[in-house]
Tab-separated table of C-alpha atoms in Angstrom:
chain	number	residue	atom	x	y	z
A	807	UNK	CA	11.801	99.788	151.489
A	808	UNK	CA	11.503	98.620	148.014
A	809	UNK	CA	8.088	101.372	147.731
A	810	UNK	CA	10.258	103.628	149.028
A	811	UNK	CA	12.808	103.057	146.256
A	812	UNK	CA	10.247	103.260	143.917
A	813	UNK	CA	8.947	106.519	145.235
A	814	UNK	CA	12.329	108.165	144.261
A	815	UNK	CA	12.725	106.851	140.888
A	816	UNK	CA	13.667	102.975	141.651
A	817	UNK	CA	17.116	104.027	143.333
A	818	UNK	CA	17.135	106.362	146.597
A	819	UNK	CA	20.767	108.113	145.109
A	820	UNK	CA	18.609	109.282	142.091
A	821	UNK	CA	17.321	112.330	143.771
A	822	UNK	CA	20.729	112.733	146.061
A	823	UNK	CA	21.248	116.300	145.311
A	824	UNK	CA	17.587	116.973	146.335
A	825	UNK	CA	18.234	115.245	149.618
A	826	UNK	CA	21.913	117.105	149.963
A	827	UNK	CA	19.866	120.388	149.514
A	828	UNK	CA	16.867	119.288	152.157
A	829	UNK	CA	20.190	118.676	154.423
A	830	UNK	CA	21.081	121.618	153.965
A	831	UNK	CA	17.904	123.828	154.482
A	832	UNK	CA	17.313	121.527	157.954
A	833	UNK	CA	20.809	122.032	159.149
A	834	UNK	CA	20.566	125.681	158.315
A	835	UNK	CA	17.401	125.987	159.655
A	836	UNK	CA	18.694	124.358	163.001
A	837	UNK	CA	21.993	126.564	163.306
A	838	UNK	CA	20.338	129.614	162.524
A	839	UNK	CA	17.528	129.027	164.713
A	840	UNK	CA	14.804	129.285	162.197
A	841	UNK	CA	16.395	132.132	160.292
A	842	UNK	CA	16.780	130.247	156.908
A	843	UNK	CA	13.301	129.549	156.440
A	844	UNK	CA	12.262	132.802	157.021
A	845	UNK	CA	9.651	134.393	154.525
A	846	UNK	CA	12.173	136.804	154.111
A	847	UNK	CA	14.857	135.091	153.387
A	848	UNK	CA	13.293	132.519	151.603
A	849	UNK	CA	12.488	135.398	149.066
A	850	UNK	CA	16.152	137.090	149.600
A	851	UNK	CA	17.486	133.402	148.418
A	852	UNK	CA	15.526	133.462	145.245
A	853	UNK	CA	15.877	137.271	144.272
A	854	UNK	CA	19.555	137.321	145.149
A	855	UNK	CA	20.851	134.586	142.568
A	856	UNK	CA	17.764	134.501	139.989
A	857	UNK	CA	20.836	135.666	137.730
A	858	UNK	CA	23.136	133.295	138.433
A	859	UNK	CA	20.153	130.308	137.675
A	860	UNK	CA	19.386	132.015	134.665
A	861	UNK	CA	23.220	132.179	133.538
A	862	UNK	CA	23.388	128.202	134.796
A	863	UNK	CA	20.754	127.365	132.143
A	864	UNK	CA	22.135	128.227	129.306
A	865	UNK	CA	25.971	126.995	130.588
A	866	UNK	CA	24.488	123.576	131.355
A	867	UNK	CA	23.427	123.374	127.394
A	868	UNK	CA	26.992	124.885	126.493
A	869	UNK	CA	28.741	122.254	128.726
A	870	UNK	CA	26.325	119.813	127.253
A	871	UNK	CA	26.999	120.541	123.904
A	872	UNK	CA	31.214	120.413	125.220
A	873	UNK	CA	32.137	123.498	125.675
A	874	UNK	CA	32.496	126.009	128.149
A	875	UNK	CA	31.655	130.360	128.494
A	876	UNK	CA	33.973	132.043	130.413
A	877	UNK	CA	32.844	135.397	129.276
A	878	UNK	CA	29.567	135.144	130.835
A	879	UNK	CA	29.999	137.713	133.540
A	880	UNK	CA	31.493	140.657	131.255
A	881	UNK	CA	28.589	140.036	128.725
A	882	UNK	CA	26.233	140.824	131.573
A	883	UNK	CA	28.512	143.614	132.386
A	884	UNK	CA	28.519	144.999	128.884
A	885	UNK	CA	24.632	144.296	127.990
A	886	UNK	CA	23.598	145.970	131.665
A	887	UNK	CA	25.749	149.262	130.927
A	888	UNK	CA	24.872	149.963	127.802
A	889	UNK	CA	20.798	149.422	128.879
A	890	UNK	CA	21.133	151.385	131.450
A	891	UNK	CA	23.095	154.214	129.826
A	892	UNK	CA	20.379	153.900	126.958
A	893	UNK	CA	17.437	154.410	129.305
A	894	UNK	CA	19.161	157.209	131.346
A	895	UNK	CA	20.915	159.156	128.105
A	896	UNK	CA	18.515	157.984	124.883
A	897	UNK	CA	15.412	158.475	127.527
A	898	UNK	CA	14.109	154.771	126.025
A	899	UNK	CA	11.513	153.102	127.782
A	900	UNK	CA	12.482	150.079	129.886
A	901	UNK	CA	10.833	147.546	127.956
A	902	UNK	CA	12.721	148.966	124.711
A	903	UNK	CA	16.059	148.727	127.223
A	904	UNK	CA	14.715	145.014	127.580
A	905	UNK	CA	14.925	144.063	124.292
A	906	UNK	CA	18.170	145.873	123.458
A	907	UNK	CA	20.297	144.442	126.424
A	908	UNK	CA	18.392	140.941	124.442
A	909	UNK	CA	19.561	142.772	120.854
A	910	UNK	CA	23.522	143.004	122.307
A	911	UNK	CA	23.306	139.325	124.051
A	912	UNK	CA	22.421	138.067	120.203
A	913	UNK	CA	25.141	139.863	118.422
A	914	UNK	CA	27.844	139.264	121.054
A	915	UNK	CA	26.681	135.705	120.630
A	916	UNK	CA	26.689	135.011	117.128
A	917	UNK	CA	30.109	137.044	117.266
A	918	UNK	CA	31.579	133.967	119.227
A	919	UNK	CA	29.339	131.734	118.222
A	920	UNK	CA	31.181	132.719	114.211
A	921	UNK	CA	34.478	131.804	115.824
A	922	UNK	CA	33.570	128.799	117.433
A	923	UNK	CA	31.475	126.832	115.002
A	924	UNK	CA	32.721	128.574	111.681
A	925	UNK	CA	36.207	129.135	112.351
A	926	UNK	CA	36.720	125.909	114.662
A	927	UNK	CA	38.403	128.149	117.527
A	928	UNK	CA	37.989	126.288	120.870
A	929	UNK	CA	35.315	127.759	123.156
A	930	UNK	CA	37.355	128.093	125.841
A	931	UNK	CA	39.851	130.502	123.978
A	932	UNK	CA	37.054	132.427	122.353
A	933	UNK	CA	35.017	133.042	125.281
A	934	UNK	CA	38.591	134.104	127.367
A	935	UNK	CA	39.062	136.444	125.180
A	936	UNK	CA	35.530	137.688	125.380
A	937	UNK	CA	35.789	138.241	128.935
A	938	UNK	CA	38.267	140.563	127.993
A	939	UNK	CA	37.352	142.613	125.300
A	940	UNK	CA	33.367	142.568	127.062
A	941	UNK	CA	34.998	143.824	130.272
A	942	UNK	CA	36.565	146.544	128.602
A	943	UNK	CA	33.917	147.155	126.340
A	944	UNK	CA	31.809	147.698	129.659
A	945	UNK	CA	34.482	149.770	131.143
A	946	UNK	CA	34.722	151.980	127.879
A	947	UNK	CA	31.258	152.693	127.351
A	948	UNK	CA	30.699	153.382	130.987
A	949	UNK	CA	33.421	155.320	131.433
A	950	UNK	CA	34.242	153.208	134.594
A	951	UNK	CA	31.465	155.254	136.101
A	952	UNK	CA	28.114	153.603	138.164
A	953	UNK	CA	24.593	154.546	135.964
A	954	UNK	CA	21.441	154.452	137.399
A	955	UNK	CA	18.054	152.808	135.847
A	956	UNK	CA	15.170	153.653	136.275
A	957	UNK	CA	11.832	152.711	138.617
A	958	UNK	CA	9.964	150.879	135.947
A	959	UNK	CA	13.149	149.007	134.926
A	960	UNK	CA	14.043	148.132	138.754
A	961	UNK	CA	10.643	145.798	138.846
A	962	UNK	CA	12.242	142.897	136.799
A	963	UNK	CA	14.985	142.121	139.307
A	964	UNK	CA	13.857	144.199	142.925
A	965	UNK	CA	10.117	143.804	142.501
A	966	UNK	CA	7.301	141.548	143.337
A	967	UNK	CA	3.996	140.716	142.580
A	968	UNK	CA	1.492	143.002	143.569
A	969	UNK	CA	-1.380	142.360	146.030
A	970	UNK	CA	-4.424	141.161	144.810
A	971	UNK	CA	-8.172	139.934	146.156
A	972	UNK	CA	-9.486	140.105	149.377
A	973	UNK	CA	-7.162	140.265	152.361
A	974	UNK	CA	-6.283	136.977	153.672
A	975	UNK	CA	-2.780	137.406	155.280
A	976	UNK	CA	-1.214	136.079	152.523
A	977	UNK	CA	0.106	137.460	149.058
A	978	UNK	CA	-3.082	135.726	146.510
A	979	UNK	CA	-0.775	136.081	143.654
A	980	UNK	CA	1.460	134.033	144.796
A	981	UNK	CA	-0.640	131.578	146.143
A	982	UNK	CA	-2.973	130.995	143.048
A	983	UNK	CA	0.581	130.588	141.094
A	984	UNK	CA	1.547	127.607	143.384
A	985	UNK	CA	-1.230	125.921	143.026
A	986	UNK	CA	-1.086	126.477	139.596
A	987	UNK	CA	2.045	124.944	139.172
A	988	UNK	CA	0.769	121.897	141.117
A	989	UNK	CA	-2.296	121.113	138.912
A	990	UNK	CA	0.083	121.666	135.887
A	991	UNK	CA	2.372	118.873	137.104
A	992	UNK	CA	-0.370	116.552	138.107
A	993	UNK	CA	-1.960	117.214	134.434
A	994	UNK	CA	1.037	116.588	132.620
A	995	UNK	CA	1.760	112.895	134.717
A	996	UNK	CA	-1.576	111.888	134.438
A	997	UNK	CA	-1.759	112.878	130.695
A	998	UNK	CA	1.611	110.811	130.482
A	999	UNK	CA	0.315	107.740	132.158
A	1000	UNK	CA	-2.442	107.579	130.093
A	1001	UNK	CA	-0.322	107.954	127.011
A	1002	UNK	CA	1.996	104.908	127.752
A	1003	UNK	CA	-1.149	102.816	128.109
A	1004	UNK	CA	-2.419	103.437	125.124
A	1005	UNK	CA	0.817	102.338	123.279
A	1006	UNK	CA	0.898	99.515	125.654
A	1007	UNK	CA	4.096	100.604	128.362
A	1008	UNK	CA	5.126	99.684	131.245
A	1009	UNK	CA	3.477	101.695	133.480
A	1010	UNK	CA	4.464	102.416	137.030
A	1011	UNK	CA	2.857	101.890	139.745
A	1012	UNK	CA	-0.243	104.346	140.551
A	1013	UNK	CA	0.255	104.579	144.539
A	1014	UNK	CA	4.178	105.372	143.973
A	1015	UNK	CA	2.947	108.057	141.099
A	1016	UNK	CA	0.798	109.524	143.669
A	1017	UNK	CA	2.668	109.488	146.852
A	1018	UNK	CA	5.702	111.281	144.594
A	1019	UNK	CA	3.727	113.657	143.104
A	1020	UNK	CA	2.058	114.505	146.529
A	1021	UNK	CA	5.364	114.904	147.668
A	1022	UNK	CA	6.801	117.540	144.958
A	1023	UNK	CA	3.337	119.888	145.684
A	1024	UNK	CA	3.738	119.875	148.781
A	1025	UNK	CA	7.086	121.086	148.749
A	1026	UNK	CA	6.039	123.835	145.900
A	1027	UNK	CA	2.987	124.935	147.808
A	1028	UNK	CA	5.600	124.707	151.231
A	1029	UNK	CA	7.358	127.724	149.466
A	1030	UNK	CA	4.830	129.825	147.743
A	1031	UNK	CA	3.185	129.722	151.537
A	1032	UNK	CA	6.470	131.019	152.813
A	1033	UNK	CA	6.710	133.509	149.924
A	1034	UNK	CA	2.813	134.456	150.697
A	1035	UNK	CA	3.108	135.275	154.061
A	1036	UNK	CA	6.162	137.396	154.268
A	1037	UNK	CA	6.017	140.950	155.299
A	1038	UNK	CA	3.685	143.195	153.006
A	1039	UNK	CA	4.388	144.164	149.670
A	1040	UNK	CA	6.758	140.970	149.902
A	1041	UNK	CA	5.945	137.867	147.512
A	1042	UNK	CA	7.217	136.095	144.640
A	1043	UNK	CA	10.120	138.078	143.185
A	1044	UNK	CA	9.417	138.770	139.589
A	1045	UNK	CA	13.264	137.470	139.012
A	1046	UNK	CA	11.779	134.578	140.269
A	1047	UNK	CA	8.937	134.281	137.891
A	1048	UNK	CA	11.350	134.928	135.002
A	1049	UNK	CA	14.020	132.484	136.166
A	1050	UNK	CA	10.632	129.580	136.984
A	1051	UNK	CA	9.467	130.734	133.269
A	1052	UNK	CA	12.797	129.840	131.292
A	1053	UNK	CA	13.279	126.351	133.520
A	1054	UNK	CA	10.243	125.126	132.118
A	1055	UNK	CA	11.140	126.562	128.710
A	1056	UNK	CA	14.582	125.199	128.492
A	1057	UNK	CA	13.590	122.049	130.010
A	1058	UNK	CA	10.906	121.238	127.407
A	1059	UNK	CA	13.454	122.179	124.630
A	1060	UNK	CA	16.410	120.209	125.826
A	1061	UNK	CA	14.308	117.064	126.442
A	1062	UNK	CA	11.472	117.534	124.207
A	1063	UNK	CA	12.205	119.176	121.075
A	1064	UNK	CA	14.725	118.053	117.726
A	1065	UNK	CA	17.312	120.950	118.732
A	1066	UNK	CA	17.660	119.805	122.177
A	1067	UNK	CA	18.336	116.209	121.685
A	1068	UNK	CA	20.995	117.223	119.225
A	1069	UNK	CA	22.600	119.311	121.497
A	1070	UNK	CA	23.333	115.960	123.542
A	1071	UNK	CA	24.122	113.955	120.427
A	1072	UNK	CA	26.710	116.210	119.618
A	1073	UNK	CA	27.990	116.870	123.105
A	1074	UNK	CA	27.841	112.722	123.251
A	1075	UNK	CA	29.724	111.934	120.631
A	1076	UNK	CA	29.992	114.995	117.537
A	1077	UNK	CA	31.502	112.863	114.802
A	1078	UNK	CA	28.784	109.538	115.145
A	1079	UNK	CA	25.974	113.449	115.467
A	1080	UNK	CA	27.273	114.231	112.366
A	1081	UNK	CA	27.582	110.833	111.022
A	1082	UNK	CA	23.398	110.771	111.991
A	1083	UNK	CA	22.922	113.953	109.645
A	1084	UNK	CA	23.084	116.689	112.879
A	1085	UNK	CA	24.355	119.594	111.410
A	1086	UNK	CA	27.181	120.289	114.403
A	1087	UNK	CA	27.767	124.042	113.271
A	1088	UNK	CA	24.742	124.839	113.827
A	1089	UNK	CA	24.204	123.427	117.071
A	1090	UNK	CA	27.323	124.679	118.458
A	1091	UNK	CA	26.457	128.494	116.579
A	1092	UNK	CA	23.171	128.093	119.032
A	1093	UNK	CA	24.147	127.112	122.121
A	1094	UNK	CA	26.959	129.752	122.219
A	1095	UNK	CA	24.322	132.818	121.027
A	1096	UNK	CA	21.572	131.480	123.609
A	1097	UNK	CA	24.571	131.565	126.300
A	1098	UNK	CA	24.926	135.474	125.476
A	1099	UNK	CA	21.157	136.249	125.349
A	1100	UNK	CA	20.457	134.450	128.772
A	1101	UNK	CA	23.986	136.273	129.947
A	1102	UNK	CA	22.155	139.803	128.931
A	1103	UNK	CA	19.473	139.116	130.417
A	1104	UNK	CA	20.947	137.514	133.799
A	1105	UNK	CA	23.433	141.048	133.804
A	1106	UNK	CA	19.730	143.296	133.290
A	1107	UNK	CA	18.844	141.442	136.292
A	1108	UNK	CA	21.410	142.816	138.365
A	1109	UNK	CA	21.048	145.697	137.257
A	1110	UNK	CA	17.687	146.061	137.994
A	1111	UNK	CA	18.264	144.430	141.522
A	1112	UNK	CA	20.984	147.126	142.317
A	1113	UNK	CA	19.583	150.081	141.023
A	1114	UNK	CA	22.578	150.504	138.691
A	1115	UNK	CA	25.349	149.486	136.663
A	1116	UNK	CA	28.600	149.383	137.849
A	1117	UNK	CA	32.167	148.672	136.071
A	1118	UNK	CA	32.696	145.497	138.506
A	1119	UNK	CA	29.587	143.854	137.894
A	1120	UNK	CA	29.916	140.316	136.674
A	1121	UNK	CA	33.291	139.687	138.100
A	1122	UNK	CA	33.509	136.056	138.792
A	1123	UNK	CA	30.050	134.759	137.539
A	1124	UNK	CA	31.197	132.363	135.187
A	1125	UNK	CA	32.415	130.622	137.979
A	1126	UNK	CA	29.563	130.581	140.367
A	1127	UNK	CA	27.509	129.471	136.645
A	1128	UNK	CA	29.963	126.472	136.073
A	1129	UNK	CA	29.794	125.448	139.675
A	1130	UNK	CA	25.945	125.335	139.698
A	1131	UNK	CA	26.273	123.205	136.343
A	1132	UNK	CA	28.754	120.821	137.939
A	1133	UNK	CA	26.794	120.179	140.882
A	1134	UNK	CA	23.820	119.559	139.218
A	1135	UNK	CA	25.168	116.410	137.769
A	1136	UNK	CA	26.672	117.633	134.421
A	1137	UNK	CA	29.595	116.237	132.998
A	1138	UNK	CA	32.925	117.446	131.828
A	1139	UNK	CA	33.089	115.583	128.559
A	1140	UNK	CA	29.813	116.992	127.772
A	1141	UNK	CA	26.749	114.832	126.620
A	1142	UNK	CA	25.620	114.489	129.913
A	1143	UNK	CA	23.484	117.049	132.295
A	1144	UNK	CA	19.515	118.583	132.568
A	1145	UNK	CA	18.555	122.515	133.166
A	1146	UNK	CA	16.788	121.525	136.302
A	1147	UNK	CA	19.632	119.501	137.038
A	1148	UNK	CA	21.839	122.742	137.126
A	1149	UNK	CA	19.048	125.046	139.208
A	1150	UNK	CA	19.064	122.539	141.638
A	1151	UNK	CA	22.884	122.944	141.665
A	1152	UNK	CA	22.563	126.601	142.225
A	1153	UNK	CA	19.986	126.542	144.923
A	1154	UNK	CA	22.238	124.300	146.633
A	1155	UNK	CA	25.239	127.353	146.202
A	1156	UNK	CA	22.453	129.412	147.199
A	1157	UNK	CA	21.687	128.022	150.309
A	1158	UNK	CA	25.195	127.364	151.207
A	1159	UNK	CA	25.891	131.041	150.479
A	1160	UNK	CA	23.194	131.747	152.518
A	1161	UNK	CA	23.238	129.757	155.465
A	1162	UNK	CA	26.883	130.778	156.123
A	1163	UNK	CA	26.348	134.099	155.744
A	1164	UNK	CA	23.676	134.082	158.641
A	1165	UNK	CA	25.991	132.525	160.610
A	1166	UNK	CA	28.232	134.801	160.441
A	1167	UNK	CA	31.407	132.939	158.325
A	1168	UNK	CA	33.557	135.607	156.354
A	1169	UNK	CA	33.609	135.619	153.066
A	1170	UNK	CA	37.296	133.573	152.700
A	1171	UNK	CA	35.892	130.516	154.563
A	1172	UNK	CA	33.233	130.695	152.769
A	1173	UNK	CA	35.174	130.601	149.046
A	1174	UNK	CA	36.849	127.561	150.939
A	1175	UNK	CA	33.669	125.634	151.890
A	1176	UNK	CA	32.008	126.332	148.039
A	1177	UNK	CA	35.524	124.723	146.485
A	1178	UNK	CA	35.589	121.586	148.867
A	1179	UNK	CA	31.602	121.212	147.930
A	1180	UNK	CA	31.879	121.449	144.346
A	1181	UNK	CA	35.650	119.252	144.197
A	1182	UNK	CA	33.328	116.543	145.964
A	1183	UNK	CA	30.487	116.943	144.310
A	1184	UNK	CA	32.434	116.201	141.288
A	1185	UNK	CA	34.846	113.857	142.610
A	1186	UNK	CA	32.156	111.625	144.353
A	1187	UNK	CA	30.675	111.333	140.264
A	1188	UNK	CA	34.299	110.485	139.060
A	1189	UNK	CA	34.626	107.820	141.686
A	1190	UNK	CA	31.111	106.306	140.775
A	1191	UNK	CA	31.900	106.290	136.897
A	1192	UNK	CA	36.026	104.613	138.211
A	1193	UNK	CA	33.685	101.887	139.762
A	1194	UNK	CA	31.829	100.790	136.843
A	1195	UNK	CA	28.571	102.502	137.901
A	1196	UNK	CA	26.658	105.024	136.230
A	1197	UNK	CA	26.852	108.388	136.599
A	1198	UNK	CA	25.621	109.036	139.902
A	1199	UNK	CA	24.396	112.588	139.544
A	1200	UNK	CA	23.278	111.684	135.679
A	1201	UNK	CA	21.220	109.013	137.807
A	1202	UNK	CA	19.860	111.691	140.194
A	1203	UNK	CA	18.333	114.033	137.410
A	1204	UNK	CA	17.449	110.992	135.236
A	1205	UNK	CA	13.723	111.437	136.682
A	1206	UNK	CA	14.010	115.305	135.335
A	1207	UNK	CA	14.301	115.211	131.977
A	1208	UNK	CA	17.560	114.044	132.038
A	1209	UNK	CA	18.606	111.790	128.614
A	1210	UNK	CA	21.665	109.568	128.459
A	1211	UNK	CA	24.077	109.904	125.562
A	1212	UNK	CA	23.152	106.620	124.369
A	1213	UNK	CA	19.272	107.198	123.808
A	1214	UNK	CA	19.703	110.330	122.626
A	1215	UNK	CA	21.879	108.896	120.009
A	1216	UNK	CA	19.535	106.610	119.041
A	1217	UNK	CA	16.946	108.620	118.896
A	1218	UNK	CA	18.964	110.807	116.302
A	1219	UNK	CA	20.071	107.775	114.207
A	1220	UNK	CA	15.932	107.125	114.079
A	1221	UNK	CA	15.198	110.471	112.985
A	1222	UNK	CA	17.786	110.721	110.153
């Protein structure tokens, strides 16, 4: 038992949310007779909220820092109008629309980032009023009218990596990219483990290391199999490739890098950040601009997904965003929370979504079932934290990357 403790990071409720989502896949799986883990729907799970994960990893570093972005969803809205009427008016290519529905998320950010971290306007306000002028601003531009994008543009939210290598059933691609990601993982723990016994650590020990890490590739190489073998010209989603790309991105910057511990310092505690020499402005500036860019490029996702741009697009994101952040285990009073953390949360939405869908639940039992999930999820923390324990979700994702306010305070205090 005590192995087995060790296995999942030296308390079995560390990894809670993992086993809440396993649950839920298995039940699924059960209810649906085998529908859930379907190749196909495996993939239709990933492609169909890559832009909701994307738009949960930048709100999990806004809620971090201790704010919130309510204007997520009309950003998208505005940045995937304007690209597409761009491509289909101005006759740009779609990598050029790329980087302009990137060019708006910047301004639009460093617009509210100004009001936020120059002016001192609370985030909440400025991003409510965002969601207002960037919804009209979407329905202005467009008229209220759908535009359609192009083929080329289409690829980076409907299509799929293309077959390679000899035929052997399954997508090669996506196979190679699995393993890939396994030997990456193993590389970095070894590399880490022989790190800490150079500088003399406490190092864990090898046979839980190995039986934990078997565990994780198995589960990786469990779905690029089922992504591999669905029908042909079905694999990975390229949404799904972006959204893998920015985890590992945003999760070596928030836990790895100077800006991303002060982004907890100042969530933490701002005045003691600033008291350490973190410049607060400019943290806050950042986190709100990288909210827009990653809102852009979520709303380009769509976009590309649908095969246009619509005037309701976006409509009630932000919350589906927030929700995936609060499952994931971060806190409301900010300083607390980890961009895997907050994927995991929205795979767990996902598969929620998803599972009830296939069994045929409408839509307003379904809005029930998400709110009771997420005002437990959250109130099962609160209760934790009431009993003089630790954060229970901060415990889950503390073997992710996760920091506590405390270290990352100190950490600060030793760099100034």
């Amino acid at each position: 038992m005590n192995k087995l403790k060790e296995i999942f990071g030296g308390d079995t409720r560390q990894f809670g949310m993992i086993f809440a989502l396993v649950f839920l896949i298995v039940l699924f799986q059960f209810l649906t007779d085998g529908l859930t883990l379907d190749p196909g729907n495996v993939i239709n799970i990933f492609q169909g909220n890559s832009y909701i994960l994307v738009m949960a990893i930048g709100m999990v570093l806004v809620i971090i820092a201790g704010h919130i972005d309510l204007s997520v969803g009309s950003i998208a809205a505005f940045a995937g109008i304007v690209v597409a009427i761009a491509m289909r008016d101005w006759g740009i290519p779609w990598w050029l629309g790329i980087l302009l529905g990137l060019g708006i998320g910047a301004v639009v950010g460093a617009w509210q980032g100004f009001w936020v971290a120059i002016v001192g306007i609370p985030a909440f306000i400025v991003t409510l009023a965002g969601m207002l002028i960037f919804r009209g601003a979407n329905q202005y531009v467009g008229k209220s009218n759908t535009v359609p994008v192009g083929e080329d543009f289409q690829r980076i939210g409907a299509g799929y990596l293309p077959e390679l290598g000899p035929a052997t059933g399954y997508n090669n691609p996506t196979i190679i990219i699995g393993v890939l990601v396994c030997a990456a993982i193993v590389f970095g723990v070894v590399r880490n483990r022989r790190n800490q016994k150079k500088i003399g650590a406490v190092i864990e020990d090898s046979r839980v290391t190995w039986i934990r890490l078997a565990l994780i590739c198995i589960a990786i190489l469990a779905v690029a199999f089922l992504m591999a073998s669905g029908r042909r010209g079905t694999s990975l989603p390229i949404s799904a490739l972006i959204l893998g790309g920015l985890v590992l991105l945003y999760g070596f910057i928030s836990t790895r890098t100077i800006i991303g511990r002060h982004v907890y310092a100042v969530g933490g505690n701002r005045h003691a950040a600033e008291l350490s020499g973190v410049r607060s402005k400019r943290v806050n500036f950042l986190v709100m601009m990288n909210m827009a860019i990653l809102a852009s490029l979520a709303g380009m996702m769509f976009v590309a997904r649908s095969n246009a741009s619509g005037p309701f697009d976006g409509v009630g994101w932000e919350l589906d965003a927030i929700a995936a952040v609060f499952i994931g285990g971060a806190a409301v009073t900010g300083g607390v929370g980890t961009v895997v953390g907050a994927v995991i949360g929205g795979l767990v939405m996902a598969v929620l979504n998803n599972g009830l869908q296939l069994l045929g639940v409408g839509a307003d039992m379904t809005q029930i079932i998400k709110g009771l999930v997420l005002l437990v999820a959250v109130a099962f923390d609160v209760y934790n934290k009431s009993q003089g324990r630790r954060s229970l979700v901060g415990l889950m994702m503390k073997n992710f990357g996760g920091r506590a306010t405390q270290e990352t305070s100190d950490t600060v205090k030793q760099e100034s």
